[in-house]
């Protein structure tokens, strides 16, 4: 069974940093691209970042470009999102998402339960 | 950036009736080299993460009931639920993965 478990969220002040982690199991992690997608509670979905199976390809939404870094550790079956210079509008539920394919251009087939990040003073 | 626009924003359908949700992309998401439309549909119920229903515009994900179907090509796509069941009440999103990833704003499906 595919499992994606996010951690590292919480309450943080504007301008500070936070690192989200996603522990995975139930599939060959190093065979698939991975993504972060966020959702403000009660609102729609926003893709944040994606990374290819071997980390050679990375992509970011304009809203986080320059402030966030996606990375992965295939030996640990884990995905990460480093977020810097956090803003109030980064407040959202952050989902770790598996892609069907190896690149960042495929269907998103498995989602974690999400981790809440609240940016507030 | 490719903008995805869904219609309607909200829809109420009687049990057993057909539900149709439309999605339009601001540019074609049909990749000519493989003739695939880079379009997916998701279902999200309250308190749950989105669930993949349809990908490549018309391929049903494993385990998804066959009352769900996807159609369309280029810039115009449709999700159809042939006979609405109570458990289908949810918000539905379309998403393109042709150029980066963008989602539609969502369609809230309710029982009439």
PDB file of C-alpha atoms in Angstrom:
ATOM      1  CA  UNK A   1       0.000   0.000   0.000  1.00  0.00           C
ATOM      2  CA  UNK A   2       1.334   3.417  -0.991  1.00  0.00           C
ATOM      3  CA  UNK A   3       1.779   5.692   2.014  1.00  0.00           C
ATOM      4  CA  UNK A   4       2.867   9.324   2.068  1.00  0.00           C
ATOM      5  CA  UNK A   5       3.228  10.936   5.490  1.00  0.00           C
ATOM      6  CA  UNK A   6       4.023  14.614   5.799  1.00  0.00           C
ATOM      7  CA  UNK A   7       5.656  16.253   8.799  1.00  0.00           C
ATOM      8  CA  UNK A   8       7.334  19.497   9.803  1.00  0.00           C
ATOM      9  CA  UNK A   9       4.396  21.867   9.647  1.00  0.00           C
ATOM     10  CA  UNK A  10       3.189  24.214  12.322  1.00  0.00           C
ATOM     11  CA  UNK A  11       2.941  27.869  13.284  1.00  0.00           C
ATOM     12  CA  UNK A  12       5.756  30.117  12.094  1.00  0.00           C
ATOM     13  CA  UNK A  13       6.260  33.870  11.999  1.00  0.00           C
ATOM     14  CA  UNK A  14       6.417  35.769   8.718  1.00  0.00           C
ATOM     15  CA  UNK A  15       9.929  35.876   7.302  1.00  0.00           C
ATOM     16  CA  UNK A  16      11.022  32.678   9.009  1.00  0.00           C
ATOM     17  CA  UNK A  17      11.837  29.303   7.464  1.00  0.00           C
ATOM     18  CA  UNK A  18      10.329  25.843   7.631  1.00  0.00           C
ATOM     19  CA  UNK A  19      11.264  22.446   6.243  1.00  0.00           C
ATOM     20  CA  UNK A  20       8.557  19.973   5.332  1.00  0.00           C
ATOM     21  CA  UNK A  21       9.305  16.279   5.037  1.00  0.00           C
ATOM     22  CA  UNK A  22       7.415  13.419   3.438  1.00  0.00           C
ATOM     23  CA  UNK A  23       8.175   9.829   4.379  1.00  0.00           C
ATOM     24  CA  UNK A  24       7.032   7.326   1.786  1.00  0.00           C
ATOM     25  CA  UNK A  25       6.516   3.585   1.607  1.00  0.00           C
ATOM     26  CA  UNK A  26       4.779   0.958  -0.472  1.00  0.00           C
ATOM     27  CA  UNK A  27       6.370   1.793  -3.816  1.00  0.00           C
ATOM     28  CA  UNK A  28       9.777   2.191  -5.440  1.00  0.00           C
ATOM     29  CA  UNK A  29      10.375   5.802  -4.474  1.00  0.00           C
ATOM     30  CA  UNK A  30      13.354   6.267  -6.798  1.00  0.00           C
ATOM     31  CA  UNK A  31      11.254   5.359  -9.845  1.00  0.00           C
ATOM     32  CA  UNK A  32       8.831   8.270  -9.602  1.00  0.00           C
ATOM     33  CA  UNK A  33       8.683  12.030  -9.701  1.00  0.00           C
ATOM     34  CA  UNK A  34       7.226  13.721  -6.633  1.00  0.00           C
ATOM     35  CA  UNK A  35       5.416  16.975  -5.947  1.00  0.00           C
ATOM     36  CA  UNK A  36       4.125  19.342  -3.300  1.00  0.00           C
ATOM     37  CA  UNK A  37       0.620  20.763  -3.719  1.00  0.00           C
ATOM     38  CA  UNK A  38      -1.010  23.141  -1.252  1.00  0.00           C
ATOM     39  CA  UNK A  39      -4.540  24.114  -0.384  1.00  0.00           C
ATOM     40  CA  UNK A  40      -5.798  26.970   1.713  1.00  0.00           C
ATOM     41  CA  UNK A  41      -8.548  25.429   3.867  1.00  0.00           C
ATOM     42  CA  UNK A  42     -11.856  25.775   2.057  1.00  0.00           C
ATOM     43  CA  UNK A  43     -10.163  26.907  -1.163  1.00  0.00           C
ATOM     44  CA  UNK A  44      -8.704  25.335  -4.290  1.00  0.00           C
ATOM     45  CA  UNK A  45      -5.531  23.434  -5.080  1.00  0.00           C
ATOM     46  CA  UNK A  46      -2.219  25.046  -5.996  1.00  0.00           C
ATOM     47  CA  UNK A  47       0.785  23.113  -7.294  1.00  0.00           C
ATOM     48  CA  UNK A  48       3.912  24.266  -5.462  1.00  0.00           C
ATOM     49  CA  UNK A  49       6.881  22.288  -6.750  1.00  0.00           C
ATOM     50  CA  UNK A  50       7.911  19.065  -8.434  1.00  0.00           C
ATOM     51  CA  UNK A  51      11.083  16.986  -8.743  1.00  0.00           C
ATOM     52  CA  UNK A  52      12.025  14.216 -11.145  1.00  0.00           C
ATOM     53  CA  UNK A  53      12.996  10.732 -10.016  1.00  0.00           C
ATOM     54  CA  UNK A  54      16.733  11.501 -10.050  1.00  0.00           C
ATOM     55  CA  UNK A  55      16.507  15.159  -8.943  1.00  0.00           C
ATOM     56  CA  UNK A  56      17.760  16.320 -12.356  1.00  0.00           C
ATOM     57  CA  UNK A  57      14.538  18.195 -13.033  1.00  0.00           C
ATOM     58  CA  UNK A  58      12.870  20.586 -10.629  1.00  0.00           C
ATOM     59  CA  UNK A  59      10.017  23.021 -11.128  1.00  0.00           C
ATOM     60  CA  UNK A  60       8.364  25.674  -8.988  1.00  0.00           C
ATOM     61  CA  UNK A  61       5.229  27.761  -9.010  1.00  0.00           C
ATOM     62  CA  UNK A  62       5.898  31.453  -9.577  1.00  0.00           C
ATOM     63  CA  UNK A  63       4.422  32.144  -6.132  1.00  0.00           C
ATOM     64  CA  UNK A  64       7.268  30.280  -4.384  1.00  0.00           C
ATOM     65  CA  UNK A  65      10.118  30.509  -6.891  1.00  0.00           C
ATOM     66  CA  UNK A  66      13.273  31.771  -5.204  1.00  0.00           C
ATOM     67  CA  UNK A  67      11.875  31.090  -1.729  1.00  0.00           C
ATOM     68  CA  UNK A  68      11.380  27.326  -1.803  1.00  0.00           C
ATOM     69  CA  UNK A  69      13.607  24.375  -2.627  1.00  0.00           C
ATOM     70  CA  UNK A  70      12.334  20.885  -3.315  1.00  0.00           C
ATOM     71  CA  UNK A  71      14.666  17.953  -2.758  1.00  0.00           C
ATOM     72  CA  UNK A  72      14.599  14.231  -2.240  1.00  0.00           C
ATOM     73  CA  UNK A  73      16.698  11.495  -0.677  1.00  0.00           C
ATOM     74  CA  UNK A  74      16.118   8.283  -2.576  1.00  0.00           C
ATOM     75  CA  UNK A  75      18.093   6.281  -0.014  1.00  0.00           C
ATOM     76  CA  UNK A  76      15.624   7.412   2.661  1.00  0.00           C
ATOM     77  CA  UNK A  77      12.500   7.290   0.460  1.00  0.00           C
ATOM     78  CA  UNK A  78      11.837  10.861   1.480  1.00  0.00           C
ATOM     79  CA  UNK A  79      10.786  14.148  -0.092  1.00  0.00           C
ATOM     80  CA  UNK A  80      11.439  17.605   1.304  1.00  0.00           C
ATOM     81  CA  UNK A  81      10.356  21.197   0.844  1.00  0.00           C
ATOM     82  CA  UNK A  82      12.501  23.957   2.279  1.00  0.00           C
ATOM     83  CA  UNK A  83      10.496  27.172   2.576  1.00  0.00           C
ATOM     84  CA  UNK A  84      12.198  30.494   3.316  1.00  0.00           C
ATOM     85  CA  UNK A  85      10.952  34.045   3.765  1.00  0.00           C
ATOM     86  CA  UNK A  86       7.535  32.697   4.607  1.00  0.00           C
ATOM     87  CA  UNK A  87       4.552  34.977   4.029  1.00  0.00           C
ATOM     88  CA  UNK A  88       1.060  34.998   5.474  1.00  0.00           C
ATOM     89  CA  UNK A  89      -0.279  33.820   2.116  1.00  0.00           C
ATOM     90  CA  UNK A  90       1.835  30.658   2.352  1.00  0.00           C
ATOM     91  CA  UNK A  91      -0.611  29.480   5.021  1.00  0.00           C
ATOM     92  CA  UNK A  92      -2.108  26.249   3.701  1.00  0.00           C
ATOM     93  CA  UNK A  93      -2.366  22.504   3.968  1.00  0.00           C
ATOM     94  CA  UNK A  94       0.641  21.076   2.131  1.00  0.00           C
ATOM     95  CA  UNK A  95       0.251  17.723   0.377  1.00  0.00           C
ATOM     96  CA  UNK A  96       3.032  15.366  -0.639  1.00  0.00           C
ATOM     97  CA  UNK A  97       2.044  13.822  -3.956  1.00  0.00           C
ATOM     98  CA  UNK A  98       3.411  10.946  -6.007  1.00  0.00           C
ATOM     99  CA  UNK A  99       3.407  11.133  -9.798  1.00  0.00           C
ATOM    100  CA  UNK A 100       2.729   8.161 -12.096  1.00  0.00           C
ATOM    101  CA  UNK A 101       5.887   8.765 -14.093  1.00  0.00           C
ATOM    102  CA  UNK A 102       9.556   9.666 -13.712  1.00  0.00           C
ATOM    103  CA  UNK A 103       9.488  13.223 -15.015  1.00  0.00           C
ATOM    104  CA  UNK A 104       7.447  16.097 -13.620  1.00  0.00           C
ATOM    105  CA  UNK A 105       4.872  15.821 -16.426  1.00  0.00           C
ATOM    106  CA  UNK A 106       2.558  13.039 -15.411  1.00  0.00           C
ATOM    107  CA  UNK A 107      -0.653  12.358 -13.499  1.00  0.00           C
ATOM    108  CA  UNK A 108      -0.593  12.763  -9.728  1.00  0.00           C
ATOM    109  CA  UNK A 109      -1.853   9.441  -8.444  1.00  0.00           C
ATOM    110  CA  UNK A 110      -1.276   9.280  -4.672  1.00  0.00           C
ATOM    111  CA  UNK A 111      -1.640  12.035  -2.084  1.00  0.00           C
ATOM    112  CA  UNK A 112      -0.690  12.244   1.559  1.00  0.00           C
ATOM    113  CA  UNK A 113      -3.137  13.515   4.169  1.00  0.00           C
ATOM    114  CA  UNK A 114      -1.392  16.885   4.246  1.00  0.00           C
ATOM    115  CA  UNK A 115       0.364  18.978   6.864  1.00  0.00           C
ATOM    116  CA  UNK A 116      -0.800  22.407   7.958  1.00  0.00           C
ATOM    117  CA  UNK A 117       1.542  25.367   7.762  1.00  0.00           C
ATOM    118  CA  UNK A 118       0.327  28.550   9.428  1.00  0.00           C
ATOM    119  CA  UNK A 119       2.286  31.754   8.918  1.00  0.00           C
ATOM    120  CA  UNK A 120       1.272  34.352  11.450  1.00  0.00           C
ATOM    121  CA  UNK A 121       2.778  36.783  13.913  1.00  0.00           C
TER     122      UNK A 121
ATOM    123  CA  UNK B   1       0.934  29.848 -17.518  1.00  0.00           C
ATOM    124  CA  UNK B   2      -1.960  27.672 -18.610  1.00  0.00           C
ATOM    125  CA  UNK B   3      -5.205  28.708 -16.937  1.00  0.00           C
ATOM    126  CA  UNK B   4      -7.847  26.058 -16.291  1.00  0.00           C
ATOM    127  CA  UNK B   5     -11.467  27.212 -16.045  1.00  0.00           C
ATOM    128  CA  UNK B   6     -14.239  24.934 -14.850  1.00  0.00           C
ATOM    129  CA  UNK B   7     -17.961  25.328 -15.272  1.00  0.00           C
ATOM    130  CA  UNK B   8     -20.192  25.454 -13.435  1.00  0.00           C
ATOM    131  CA  UNK B   9     -18.782  26.459 -10.048  1.00  0.00           C
ATOM    132  CA  UNK B  10     -21.594  24.569  -8.369  1.00  0.00           C
ATOM    133  CA  UNK B  11     -23.971  21.879  -9.557  1.00  0.00           C
ATOM    134  CA  UNK B  12     -26.993  20.145  -8.011  1.00  0.00           C
ATOM    135  CA  UNK B  13     -28.148  16.901  -9.575  1.00  0.00           C
ATOM    136  CA  UNK B  14     -30.802  14.380  -8.541  1.00  0.00           C
ATOM    137  CA  UNK B  15     -29.767  10.899  -7.505  1.00  0.00           C
ATOM    138  CA  UNK B  16     -29.528   8.618 -10.528  1.00  0.00           C
ATOM    139  CA  UNK B  17     -29.272  11.515 -12.956  1.00  0.00           C
ATOM    140  CA  UNK B  18     -26.295  12.553 -15.071  1.00  0.00           C
ATOM    141  CA  UNK B  19     -23.801  15.133 -13.863  1.00  0.00           C
ATOM    142  CA  UNK B  20     -21.545  16.977 -16.295  1.00  0.00           C
ATOM    143  CA  UNK B  21     -18.615  19.198 -15.400  1.00  0.00           C
ATOM    144  CA  UNK B  22     -16.682  21.146 -18.001  1.00  0.00           C
ATOM    145  CA  UNK B  23     -13.076  22.277 -18.041  1.00  0.00           C
ATOM    146  CA  UNK B  24     -11.361  24.577 -20.511  1.00  0.00           C
ATOM    147  CA  UNK B  25      -7.651  25.268 -20.809  1.00  0.00           C
ATOM    148  CA  UNK B  26      -6.264  28.597 -21.992  1.00  0.00           C
ATOM    149  CA  UNK B  27      -4.162  26.770 -24.579  1.00  0.00           C
ATOM    150  CA  UNK B  28      -4.100  23.299 -26.066  1.00  0.00           C
ATOM    151  CA  UNK B  29      -2.838  20.575 -23.757  1.00  0.00           C
ATOM    152  CA  UNK B  30      -2.710  17.979 -26.503  1.00  0.00           C
ATOM    153  CA  UNK B  31       0.888  16.911 -27.110  1.00  0.00           C
ATOM    154  CA  UNK B  32       1.136  16.148 -30.809  1.00  0.00           C
ATOM    155  CA  UNK B  33       4.090  13.761 -30.576  1.00  0.00           C
ATOM    156  CA  UNK B  34       2.155  11.223 -28.498  1.00  0.00           C
ATOM    157  CA  UNK B  35      -1.428  12.382 -29.167  1.00  0.00           C
ATOM    158  CA  UNK B  36      -2.123  12.587 -25.430  1.00  0.00           C
ATOM    159  CA  UNK B  37      -4.129  15.210 -23.629  1.00  0.00           C
ATOM    160  CA  UNK B  38      -2.335  16.134 -20.395  1.00  0.00           C
ATOM    161  CA  UNK B  39      -5.525  16.417 -18.347  1.00  0.00           C
ATOM    162  CA  UNK B  40      -6.616  14.802 -15.098  1.00  0.00           C
ATOM    163  CA  UNK B  41      -9.761  14.916 -12.946  1.00  0.00           C
ATOM    164  CA  UNK B  42      -9.792  14.694  -9.150  1.00  0.00           C
ATOM    165  CA  UNK B  43     -12.504  14.196  -6.562  1.00  0.00           C
ATOM    166  CA  UNK B  44     -12.118  15.735  -3.112  1.00  0.00           C
ATOM    167  CA  UNK B  45     -14.440  14.965  -0.225  1.00  0.00           C
ATOM    168  CA  UNK B  46     -14.429  17.040   3.000  1.00  0.00           C
ATOM    169  CA  UNK B  47     -11.428  16.343   5.197  1.00  0.00           C
ATOM    170  CA  UNK B  48      -9.763  14.138   2.587  1.00  0.00           C
ATOM    171  CA  UNK B  49      -6.983  14.668   0.059  1.00  0.00           C
ATOM    172  CA  UNK B  50      -7.891  14.736  -3.627  1.00  0.00           C
ATOM    173  CA  UNK B  51      -8.366  11.387  -5.332  1.00  0.00           C
ATOM    174  CA  UNK B  52      -7.327  10.786  -8.931  1.00  0.00           C
ATOM    175  CA  UNK B  53     -10.312   9.734 -11.053  1.00  0.00           C
ATOM    176  CA  UNK B  54      -9.274  10.221 -14.683  1.00  0.00           C
ATOM    177  CA  UNK B  55      -5.939  10.864 -16.387  1.00  0.00           C
ATOM    178  CA  UNK B  56      -4.819  11.439 -19.978  1.00  0.00           C
ATOM    179  CA  UNK B  57      -8.322  12.986 -20.265  1.00  0.00           C
ATOM    180  CA  UNK B  58     -10.182   9.688 -20.545  1.00  0.00           C
ATOM    181  CA  UNK B  59      -8.406   6.867 -18.720  1.00  0.00           C
ATOM    182  CA  UNK B  60     -10.138   5.805 -15.544  1.00  0.00           C
ATOM    183  CA  UNK B  61      -7.864   5.194 -12.558  1.00  0.00           C
ATOM    184  CA  UNK B  62      -7.942   1.687 -11.149  1.00  0.00           C
ATOM    185  CA  UNK B  63     -10.835   1.192  -8.746  1.00  0.00           C
ATOM    186  CA  UNK B  64     -12.851   4.167  -9.973  1.00  0.00           C
ATOM    187  CA  UNK B  65     -16.465   3.210 -10.762  1.00  0.00           C
ATOM    188  CA  UNK B  66     -17.313   3.104 -14.440  1.00  0.00           C
ATOM    189  CA  UNK B  67     -20.057   5.702 -13.988  1.00  0.00           C
ATOM    190  CA  UNK B  68     -17.200   8.220 -14.112  1.00  0.00           C
ATOM    191  CA  UNK B  69     -15.909   9.058 -17.586  1.00  0.00           C
ATOM    192  CA  UNK B  70     -13.754  11.745 -19.139  1.00  0.00           C
ATOM    193  CA  UNK B  71     -13.789  13.124 -22.646  1.00  0.00           C
ATOM    194  CA  UNK B  72     -12.505  15.984 -24.766  1.00  0.00           C
ATOM    195  CA  UNK B  73      -9.344  17.063 -26.505  1.00  0.00           C
ATOM    196  CA  UNK B  74      -7.235  20.130 -27.100  1.00  0.00           C
ATOM    197  CA  UNK B  75      -8.744  22.795 -24.865  1.00  0.00           C
ATOM    198  CA  UNK B  76     -12.198  21.489 -23.922  1.00  0.00           C
ATOM    199  CA  UNK B  77     -12.844  18.595 -21.569  1.00  0.00           C
ATOM    200  CA  UNK B  78     -15.754  17.035 -19.721  1.00  0.00           C
ATOM    201  CA  UNK B  79     -16.172  14.842 -16.656  1.00  0.00           C
ATOM    202  CA  UNK B  80     -19.432  12.895 -16.699  1.00  0.00           C
ATOM    203  CA  UNK B  81     -21.008  10.945 -13.877  1.00  0.00           C
ATOM    204  CA  UNK B  82     -23.614   8.838 -15.627  1.00  0.00           C
ATOM    205  CA  UNK B  83     -25.837   8.082 -12.640  1.00  0.00           C
ATOM    206  CA  UNK B  84     -25.174  10.177  -9.554  1.00  0.00           C
ATOM    207  CA  UNK B  85     -24.797   8.328  -6.272  1.00  0.00           C
ATOM    208  CA  UNK B  86     -24.906   9.868  -2.805  1.00  0.00           C
ATOM    209  CA  UNK B  87     -21.205   9.126  -2.276  1.00  0.00           C
ATOM    210  CA  UNK B  88     -20.313  11.272  -5.310  1.00  0.00           C
ATOM    211  CA  UNK B  89     -21.016  14.496  -3.413  1.00  0.00           C
ATOM    212  CA  UNK B  90     -17.656  16.240  -3.498  1.00  0.00           C
ATOM    213  CA  UNK B  91     -15.628  18.991  -5.117  1.00  0.00           C
ATOM    214  CA  UNK B  92     -14.198  18.057  -8.508  1.00  0.00           C
ATOM    215  CA  UNK B  93     -11.047  19.566  -9.988  1.00  0.00           C
ATOM    216  CA  UNK B  94      -9.515  19.357 -13.422  1.00  0.00           C
ATOM    217  CA  UNK B  95      -5.747  19.720 -13.734  1.00  0.00           C
ATOM    218  CA  UNK B  96      -3.317  20.098 -16.619  1.00  0.00           C
ATOM    219  CA  UNK B  97       0.205  18.674 -16.512  1.00  0.00           C
ATOM    220  CA  UNK B  98       1.264  19.712 -20.034  1.00  0.00           C
ATOM    221  CA  UNK B  99       3.241  22.712 -18.837  1.00  0.00           C
ATOM    222  CA  UNK B 100       3.960  22.665 -15.127  1.00  0.00           C
ATOM    223  CA  UNK B 101       0.749  21.860 -13.253  1.00  0.00           C
ATOM    224  CA  UNK B 102      -2.355  23.995 -12.800  1.00  0.00           C
ATOM    225  CA  UNK B 103      -5.769  23.205 -11.398  1.00  0.00           C
ATOM    226  CA  UNK B 104      -9.214  24.479 -12.186  1.00  0.00           C
ATOM    227  CA  UNK B 105     -11.039  26.379  -9.447  1.00  0.00           C
ATOM    228  CA  UNK B 106     -13.212  23.390  -8.557  1.00  0.00           C
ATOM    229  CA  UNK B 107     -16.873  22.435  -9.012  1.00  0.00           C
ATOM    230  CA  UNK B 108     -18.983  21.699  -5.960  1.00  0.00           C
ATOM    231  CA  UNK B 109     -21.361  18.818  -6.729  1.00  0.00           C
ATOM    232  CA  UNK B 110     -24.421  18.391  -4.530  1.00  0.00           C
ATOM    233  CA  UNK B 111     -27.596  16.324  -4.467  1.00  0.00           C
ATOM    234  CA  UNK B 112     -30.757  18.110  -5.632  1.00  0.00           C
TER     235      UNK B 112
END
